[in-house]
Amino acid sequence: MFQVGTTNEEARREWIKNTLAKIPAGSKLLDAGAGECQYKPFCSHLEYISQDFAQYDGTGNVGLQMGTWDNTKLDIVSDILAIPLPDNSVDAIMCTEVFEHIPDPVGAIREFKRLLRPGGYLLLTAPFNSITHFAPYHFSTGFNRFFYEKHLPDNDFEITELTPNGSYFECVAQEVRRVKSVGKQYANTKISLLDKVILHSTLWVLQRLSKKDKGSSELLSYGIHVFARKK
């Protein structure tokens, strides 16, 4: 079976795990927009605090929805632009796959600046390109590297790592794999045998090109992984 278009979540999860391990033990970490706190197990060496606005419940009739969503594990329920913690009170902030759900992501960066102590760590991931999900709380389709390279330094952050996840070919393959479910939901049509052959052939082409990729992530990737420090 082709692996092209299947590595998004796994690669992101591994990067988050490895990056969290770089934060010194005992540091106070805020998981901003934590949702179901899926990355808390990687924070056993840290003092973990979770925050979210806790309004998404997993249901809706627009775009992709989770079906269910558990907001009961949160330590803080608040707007991400006004987190009730003192200035310079945390050593690290993690914000993963959240920026597309914030009407003002630059405002969130300013809030992270307020909360972090000098030298504090900021771990960010967000889609480069995303289809509608978690509606109605979906406000941006994605963020490329230039968003971070503009707004993080403008808010006194030094970027120490900026890594694309996947490539153009991987992203296209991810959407090709989604054709079956989207066709059923939005065209009320089952994929025929001929359709399956064509889609299979498309994935074969994309996997071949992905293996030869030389920088197509500058056009498109699953998302950008960013590690930064407050000056």
PDB file of C-alpha atoms in Angstrom:
ATOM      1  CA  MET A   1       0.000   0.000   0.000  1.00  0.00           C
ATOM      2  CA  PHE A   2       1.099   3.565  -0.681  1.00  0.00           C
ATOM      3  CA  GLN A   3       2.096   5.634   2.353  1.00  0.00           C
ATOM      4  CA  VAL A   4       1.961   8.981   0.563  1.00  0.00           C
ATOM      5  CA  GLY A   5      -0.554  11.344   2.165  1.00  0.00           C
ATOM      6  CA  THR A   6      -0.807   9.436   5.458  1.00  0.00           C
ATOM      7  CA  THR A   7       2.004  10.887   7.579  1.00  0.00           C
ATOM      8  CA  ASN A   8       0.603  14.258   8.669  1.00  0.00           C
ATOM      9  CA  GLU A   9      -0.565  13.492  12.200  1.00  0.00           C
ATOM     10  CA  GLU A  10       2.121  10.939  12.979  1.00  0.00           C
ATOM     11  CA  ALA A  11       4.964  13.259  11.949  1.00  0.00           C
ATOM     12  CA  ARG A  12       3.471  16.176  13.880  1.00  0.00           C
ATOM     13  CA  ARG A  13       2.997  14.080  16.983  1.00  0.00           C
ATOM     14  CA  GLU A  14       6.594  12.840  16.857  1.00  0.00           C
ATOM     15  CA  TRP A  15       7.937  16.390  16.412  1.00  0.00           C
ATOM     16  CA  ILE A  16       5.891  17.653  19.360  1.00  0.00           C
ATOM     17  CA  LYS A  17       7.091  14.790  21.544  1.00  0.00           C
ATOM     18  CA  ASN A  18      10.755  15.380  20.669  1.00  0.00           C
ATOM     19  CA  THR A  19      10.488  19.156  21.040  1.00  0.00           C
ATOM     20  CA  LEU A  20       8.772  18.993  24.420  1.00  0.00           C
ATOM     21  CA  ALA A  21      11.662  16.812  25.597  1.00  0.00           C
ATOM     22  CA  LYS A  22      14.006  19.780  24.971  1.00  0.00           C
ATOM     23  CA  ILE A  23      12.222  21.901  27.588  1.00  0.00           C
ATOM     24  CA  PRO A  24      13.965  21.632  30.982  1.00  0.00           C
ATOM     25  CA  ALA A  25      12.339  19.404  33.582  1.00  0.00           C
ATOM     26  CA  GLY A  26      10.188  21.225  36.117  1.00  0.00           C
ATOM     27  CA  SER A  27       9.317  24.069  33.731  1.00  0.00           C
ATOM     28  CA  LYS A  28       5.763  25.402  33.899  1.00  0.00           C
ATOM     29  CA  LEU A  29       4.114  24.781  30.532  1.00  0.00           C
ATOM     30  CA  LEU A  30       0.828  26.219  29.327  1.00  0.00           C
ATOM     31  CA  ASP A  31      -1.000  24.184  26.678  1.00  0.00           C
ATOM     32  CA  ALA A  32      -2.978  26.969  24.985  1.00  0.00           C
ATOM     33  CA  GLY A  33      -6.023  25.756  23.094  1.00  0.00           C
ATOM     34  CA  ALA A  34      -5.449  22.334  24.615  1.00  0.00           C
ATOM     35  CA  GLY A  35      -8.749  20.777  23.579  1.00  0.00           C
ATOM     36  CA  GLU A  36      -8.688  17.177  24.789  1.00  0.00           C
ATOM     37  CA  CYS A  37      -5.098  17.539  26.103  1.00  0.00           C
ATOM     38  CA  GLN A  38      -3.791  14.851  23.757  1.00  0.00           C
ATOM     39  CA  TYR A  39      -0.151  15.818  24.269  1.00  0.00           C
ATOM     40  CA  LYS A  40      -0.224  15.884  28.068  1.00  0.00           C
ATOM     41  CA  PRO A  41       1.447  12.436  28.234  1.00  0.00           C
ATOM     42  CA  PHE A  42       4.569  14.006  26.678  1.00  0.00           C
ATOM     43  CA  CYS A  43       4.709  16.581  29.497  1.00  0.00           C
ATOM     44  CA  SER A  44       5.324  14.313  32.495  1.00  0.00           C
ATOM     45  CA  HIS A  45       8.612  16.133  33.182  1.00  0.00           C
ATOM     46  CA  LEU A  46       6.836  19.507  33.181  1.00  0.00           C
ATOM     47  CA  GLU A  47       4.285  21.356  35.313  1.00  0.00           C
ATOM     48  CA  TYR A  48       1.392  21.131  32.861  1.00  0.00           C
ATOM     49  CA  ILE A  49      -1.478  23.638  32.684  1.00  0.00           C
ATOM     50  CA  SER A  50      -4.214  23.341  30.043  1.00  0.00           C
ATOM     51  CA  GLN A  51      -6.357  26.159  28.648  1.00  0.00           C
ATOM     52  CA  ASP A  52      -9.142  26.299  26.073  1.00  0.00           C
ATOM     53  CA  PHE A  53     -12.292  28.300  25.363  1.00  0.00           C
ATOM     54  CA  ALA A  54     -14.268  25.032  25.691  1.00  0.00           C
ATOM     55  CA  GLN A  55     -17.084  25.960  23.307  1.00  0.00           C
ATOM     56  CA  TYR A  56     -16.552  23.298  20.651  1.00  0.00           C
ATOM     57  CA  ASP A  57     -18.534  20.143  21.428  1.00  0.00           C
ATOM     58  CA  GLY A  58     -17.706  18.023  18.394  1.00  0.00           C
ATOM     59  CA  THR A  59     -21.011  18.511  16.594  1.00  0.00           C
ATOM     60  CA  GLY A  60     -22.138  20.538  13.611  1.00  0.00           C
ATOM     61  CA  ASN A  61     -23.438  20.146  10.074  1.00  0.00           C
ATOM     62  CA  VAL A  62     -20.741  22.066   8.182  1.00  0.00           C
ATOM     63  CA  GLY A  63     -17.372  20.677   7.128  1.00  0.00           C
ATOM     64  CA  LEU A  64     -15.488  18.062   9.118  1.00  0.00           C
ATOM     65  CA  GLN A  65     -16.558  17.483  12.713  1.00  0.00           C
ATOM     66  CA  MET A  66     -15.247  15.154  15.410  1.00  0.00           C
ATOM     67  CA  GLY A  67     -18.647  13.930  16.586  1.00  0.00           C
ATOM     68  CA  THR A  68     -17.730  14.196  20.249  1.00  0.00           C
ATOM     69  CA  TRP A  69     -15.306  16.409  22.177  1.00  0.00           C
ATOM     70  CA  ASP A  70     -14.283  16.263  25.844  1.00  0.00           C
ATOM     71  CA  ASN A  71     -13.701  19.624  27.552  1.00  0.00           C
ATOM     72  CA  THR A  72     -13.668  18.233  31.099  1.00  0.00           C
ATOM     73  CA  LYS A  73      -9.883  17.933  31.472  1.00  0.00           C
ATOM     74  CA  LEU A  74      -9.100  21.650  31.235  1.00  0.00           C
ATOM     75  CA  ASP A  75      -7.467  23.651  34.014  1.00  0.00           C
ATOM     76  CA  ILE A  76      -8.428  27.063  32.592  1.00  0.00           C
ATOM     77  CA  VAL A  77     -11.476  27.980  30.509  1.00  0.00           C
ATOM     78  CA  SER A  78     -10.976  31.386  28.895  1.00  0.00           C
ATOM     79  CA  ASP A  79     -10.486  33.341  25.694  1.00  0.00           C
ATOM     80  CA  ILE A  80      -6.984  32.614  24.387  1.00  0.00           C
ATOM     81  CA  LEU A  81      -6.430  36.382  24.082  1.00  0.00           C
ATOM     82  CA  ALA A  82      -7.100  36.898  27.803  1.00  0.00           C
ATOM     83  CA  ILE A  83      -5.718  33.968  29.771  1.00  0.00           C
ATOM     84  CA  PRO A  84      -6.066  34.651  33.514  1.00  0.00           C
ATOM     85  CA  LEU A  85      -2.426  34.194  34.473  1.00  0.00           C
ATOM     86  CA  PRO A  86       0.065  36.888  35.560  1.00  0.00           C
ATOM     87  CA  ASP A  87       2.641  38.449  33.255  1.00  0.00           C
ATOM     88  CA  ASN A  88       5.886  36.450  32.887  1.00  0.00           C
ATOM     89  CA  SER A  89       4.368  33.520  34.775  1.00  0.00           C
ATOM     90  CA  VAL A  90       5.120  30.485  32.580  1.00  0.00           C
ATOM     91  CA  ASP A  91       8.318  28.964  31.212  1.00  0.00           C
ATOM     92  CA  ALA A  92       6.864  27.474  28.041  1.00  0.00           C
ATOM     93  CA  ILE A  93       3.741  27.619  25.887  1.00  0.00           C
ATOM     94  CA  MET A  94       2.517  24.949  23.489  1.00  0.00           C
ATOM     95  CA  CYS A  95      -0.172  25.812  20.931  1.00  0.00           C
ATOM     96  CA  THR A  96      -0.845  23.054  18.422  1.00  0.00           C
ATOM     97  CA  GLU A  97      -3.312  23.150  15.509  1.00  0.00           C
ATOM     98  CA  VAL A  98      -5.135  26.103  17.072  1.00  0.00           C
ATOM     99  CA  PHE A  99      -4.284  29.255  15.104  1.00  0.00           C
ATOM    100  CA  GLU A 100      -6.780  28.494  12.324  1.00  0.00           C
ATOM    101  CA  HIS A 101      -9.513  28.509  14.983  1.00  0.00           C
ATOM    102  CA  ILE A 102      -8.629  31.941  16.408  1.00  0.00           C
ATOM    103  CA  PRO A 103     -10.102  35.096  14.834  1.00  0.00           C
ATOM    104  CA  ASP A 104      -6.936  36.997  15.826  1.00  0.00           C
ATOM    105  CA  PRO A 105      -3.878  34.688  15.848  1.00  0.00           C
ATOM    106  CA  VAL A 106      -1.467  37.625  16.058  1.00  0.00           C
ATOM    107  CA  GLY A 107      -3.290  38.699  19.194  1.00  0.00           C
ATOM    108  CA  ALA A 108      -2.622  35.231  20.584  1.00  0.00           C
ATOM    109  CA  ILE A 109       1.102  35.669  19.903  1.00  0.00           C
ATOM    110  CA  ARG A 110       0.980  38.953  21.845  1.00  0.00           C
ATOM    111  CA  GLU A 111      -0.720  37.162  24.736  1.00  0.00           C
ATOM    112  CA  PHE A 112       1.961  34.451  24.682  1.00  0.00           C
ATOM    113  CA  LYS A 113       4.601  37.172  24.850  1.00  0.00           C
ATOM    114  CA  ARG A 114       2.888  38.602  27.938  1.00  0.00           C
ATOM    115  CA  LEU A 115       2.702  35.261  29.700  1.00  0.00           C
ATOM    116  CA  LEU A 116       6.189  33.927  28.975  1.00  0.00           C
ATOM    117  CA  ARG A 117       9.205  34.721  31.084  1.00  0.00           C
ATOM    118  CA  PRO A 118      12.259  36.043  29.214  1.00  0.00           C
ATOM    119  CA  GLY A 119      13.975  33.072  27.607  1.00  0.00           C
ATOM    120  CA  GLY A 120      10.734  31.097  27.676  1.00  0.00           C
ATOM    121  CA  TYR A 121       9.918  28.522  25.022  1.00  0.00           C
ATOM    122  CA  LEU A 122       7.129  28.685  22.430  1.00  0.00           C
ATOM    123  CA  LEU A 123       6.081  25.567  20.517  1.00  0.00           C
ATOM    124  CA  LEU A 124       3.655  26.131  17.626  1.00  0.00           C
ATOM    125  CA  THR A 125       2.064  24.037  14.901  1.00  0.00           C
ATOM    126  CA  ALA A 126      -0.730  25.012  12.525  1.00  0.00           C
ATOM    127  CA  PRO A 127      -1.884  23.878   9.086  1.00  0.00           C
ATOM    128  CA  PHE A 128      -0.293  25.359   5.989  1.00  0.00           C
ATOM    129  CA  ASN A 129      -3.594  24.668   4.266  1.00  0.00           C
ATOM    130  CA  SER A 130      -6.763  23.254   5.794  1.00  0.00           C
ATOM    131  CA  ILE A 131     -10.281  22.418   4.713  1.00  0.00           C
ATOM    132  CA  THR A 132     -13.214  23.513   6.875  1.00  0.00           C
ATOM    133  CA  HIS A 133     -13.235  21.725  10.211  1.00  0.00           C
ATOM    134  CA  PHE A 134     -14.551  22.385  13.729  1.00  0.00           C
ATOM    135  CA  ALA A 135     -17.008  24.879  12.215  1.00  0.00           C
ATOM    136  CA  PRO A 136     -18.116  27.456  13.090  1.00  0.00           C
ATOM    137  CA  TYR A 137     -14.748  27.905  14.831  1.00  0.00           C
ATOM    138  CA  HIS A 138     -12.614  27.903  11.676  1.00  0.00           C
ATOM    139  CA  PHE A 139     -11.345  31.324  10.638  1.00  0.00           C
ATOM    140  CA  SER A 140      -8.181  30.806   8.561  1.00  0.00           C
ATOM    141  CA  THR A 141      -7.223  28.210   5.989  1.00  0.00           C
ATOM    142  CA  GLY A 142      -3.597  28.070   7.050  1.00  0.00           C
ATOM    143  CA  PHE A 143      -0.226  29.655   7.793  1.00  0.00           C
ATOM    144  CA  ASN A 144       3.025  29.536   5.851  1.00  0.00           C
ATOM    145  CA  ARG A 145       6.525  30.261   7.130  1.00  0.00           C
ATOM    146  CA  PHE A 146       6.311  33.955   6.348  1.00  0.00           C
ATOM    147  CA  PHE A 147       3.538  34.436   8.895  1.00  0.00           C
ATOM    148  CA  TYR A 148       5.868  33.228  11.649  1.00  0.00           C
ATOM    149  CA  GLU A 149       8.932  35.001  10.297  1.00  0.00           C
ATOM    150  CA  LYS A 150       6.994  38.281  10.376  1.00  0.00           C
ATOM    151  CA  HIS A 151       4.950  38.124  13.575  1.00  0.00           C
ATOM    152  CA  LEU A 152       7.216  36.217  15.969  1.00  0.00           C
ATOM    153  CA  PRO A 153      10.218  38.588  15.690  1.00  0.00           C
ATOM    154  CA  ASP A 154       7.820  41.548  15.794  1.00  0.00           C
ATOM    155  CA  ASN A 155       6.758  40.267  19.222  1.00  0.00           C
ATOM    156  CA  ASP A 156      10.248  39.635  20.606  1.00  0.00           C
ATOM    157  CA  PHE A 157      10.541  35.951  19.742  1.00  0.00           C
ATOM    158  CA  GLU A 158      13.620  34.375  18.223  1.00  0.00           C
ATOM    159  CA  ILE A 159      12.833  31.406  15.978  1.00  0.00           C
ATOM    160  CA  THR A 160      15.195  28.512  16.690  1.00  0.00           C
ATOM    161  CA  GLU A 161      13.471  25.937  14.477  1.00  0.00           C
ATOM    162  CA  LEU A 162      11.033  26.241  11.589  1.00  0.00           C
ATOM    163  CA  THR A 163      10.326  22.913   9.916  1.00  0.00           C
ATOM    164  CA  PRO A 164       7.742  22.062   7.234  1.00  0.00           C
ATOM    165  CA  ASN A 165       5.760  18.877   7.747  1.00  0.00           C
ATOM    166  CA  GLY A 166       5.356  17.021   4.457  1.00  0.00           C
ATOM    167  CA  SER A 167       5.397  18.372   0.919  1.00  0.00           C
ATOM    168  CA  TYR A 168       3.151  19.455  -1.930  1.00  0.00           C
ATOM    169  CA  PHE A 169       2.873  15.859  -3.108  1.00  0.00           C
ATOM    170  CA  GLU A 170       1.994  14.592   0.364  1.00  0.00           C
ATOM    171  CA  CYS A 171      -0.718  17.231   0.795  1.00  0.00           C
ATOM    172  CA  VAL A 172      -2.301  16.521  -2.576  1.00  0.00           C
ATOM    173  CA  ALA A 173      -2.254  12.807  -1.760  1.00  0.00           C
ATOM    174  CA  GLN A 174      -3.967  13.472   1.568  1.00  0.00           C
ATOM    175  CA  GLU A 175      -6.854  15.124  -0.290  1.00  0.00           C
ATOM    176  CA  VAL A 176      -6.956  12.389  -2.946  1.00  0.00           C
ATOM    177  CA  ARG A 177      -7.453   9.917  -0.122  1.00  0.00           C
ATOM    178  CA  ARG A 178     -10.342  12.043   1.125  1.00  0.00           C
ATOM    179  CA  VAL A 179     -12.226  11.922  -2.197  1.00  0.00           C
ATOM    180  CA  LYS A 180     -14.169   8.790  -1.248  1.00  0.00           C
ATOM    181  CA  SER A 181     -15.655  10.233   1.948  1.00  0.00           C
ATOM    182  CA  VAL A 182     -16.184  13.717   0.490  1.00  0.00           C
ATOM    183  CA  GLY A 183     -17.865  12.233  -2.579  1.00  0.00           C
ATOM    184  CA  LYS A 184     -20.246  10.311  -0.384  1.00  0.00           C
ATOM    185  CA  GLN A 185     -21.021  13.310   1.831  1.00  0.00           C
ATOM    186  CA  TYR A 186     -21.271  16.073  -0.766  1.00  0.00           C
ATOM    187  CA  ALA A 187     -22.085  14.304  -4.046  1.00  0.00           C
ATOM    188  CA  ASN A 188     -24.120  11.430  -2.594  1.00  0.00           C
ATOM    189  CA  THR A 189     -22.091   9.172  -4.839  1.00  0.00           C
ATOM    190  CA  LYS A 190     -20.165   5.986  -4.216  1.00  0.00           C
ATOM    191  CA  ILE A 191     -16.787   5.635  -5.827  1.00  0.00           C
ATOM    192  CA  SER A 192     -16.907   3.229  -8.784  1.00  0.00           C
ATOM    193  CA  LEU A 193     -14.320   0.595  -9.598  1.00  0.00           C
ATOM    194  CA  LEU A 194     -12.962   2.822 -12.362  1.00  0.00           C
ATOM    195  CA  ASP A 195     -12.780   5.740  -9.930  1.00  0.00           C
ATOM    196  CA  LYS A 196     -10.806   3.580  -7.509  1.00  0.00           C
ATOM    197  CA  VAL A 197      -8.359   2.596 -10.230  1.00  0.00           C
ATOM    198  CA  ILE A 198      -7.828   6.239 -11.192  1.00  0.00           C
ATOM    199  CA  LEU A 199      -7.366   7.322  -7.568  1.00  0.00           C
ATOM    200  CA  HIS A 200      -4.970   4.441  -6.949  1.00  0.00           C
ATOM    201  CA  SER A 201      -2.962   5.440 -10.009  1.00  0.00           C
ATOM    202  CA  THR A 202      -2.896   9.057  -8.838  1.00  0.00           C
ATOM    203  CA  LEU A 203      -1.494   8.001  -5.487  1.00  0.00           C
ATOM    204  CA  TRP A 204       1.142   5.930  -7.269  1.00  0.00           C
ATOM    205  CA  VAL A 205       2.250   9.006  -9.227  1.00  0.00           C
ATOM    206  CA  LEU A 206       2.265  11.198  -6.131  1.00  0.00           C
ATOM    207  CA  GLN A 207       4.313   8.691  -4.142  1.00  0.00           C
ATOM    208  CA  ARG A 208       6.864   8.452  -6.961  1.00  0.00           C
ATOM    209  CA  LEU A 209       7.155  12.241  -7.116  1.00  0.00           C
ATOM    210  CA  SER A 210       7.276  12.552  -3.329  1.00  0.00           C
ATOM    211  CA  LYS A 211      10.335  10.294  -3.201  1.00  0.00           C
ATOM    212  CA  LYS A 212      12.076  12.655  -5.636  1.00  0.00           C
ATOM    213  CA  ASP A 213      10.908  15.837  -3.921  1.00  0.00           C
ATOM    214  CA  LYS A 214      13.384  18.715  -3.735  1.00  0.00           C
ATOM    215  CA  GLY A 215      11.734  21.479  -1.741  1.00  0.00           C
ATOM    216  CA  SER A 216       8.084  21.505  -2.805  1.00  0.00           C
ATOM    217  CA  SER A 217       7.151  22.309   0.801  1.00  0.00           C
ATOM    218  CA  GLU A 218       7.746  25.962  -0.105  1.00  0.00           C
ATOM    219  CA  LEU A 219       4.578  25.675  -2.206  1.00  0.00           C
ATOM    220  CA  LEU A 220       2.545  23.569   0.215  1.00  0.00           C
ATOM    221  CA  SER A 221       2.976  21.325   3.226  1.00  0.00           C
ATOM    222  CA  TYR A 222       0.742  19.847   5.889  1.00  0.00           C
ATOM    223  CA  GLY A 223       1.903  22.574   8.241  1.00  0.00           C
ATOM    224  CA  ILE A 224       4.849  24.384   9.776  1.00  0.00           C
ATOM    225  CA  HIS A 225       6.401  23.319  13.080  1.00  0.00           C
ATOM    226  CA  VAL A 226       7.944  26.211  15.001  1.00  0.00           C
ATOM    227  CA  PHE A 227      10.098  26.351  18.127  1.00  0.00           C
ATOM    228  CA  ALA A 228      10.986  29.821  19.393  1.00  0.00           C
ATOM    229  CA  ARG A 229      12.207  31.626  22.505  1.00  0.00           C
ATOM    230  CA  LYS A 230      11.163  34.920  23.997  1.00  0.00           C
ATOM    231  CA  LYS A 231      14.000  37.425  24.032  1.00  0.00           C
TER     232      LYS A 231
END
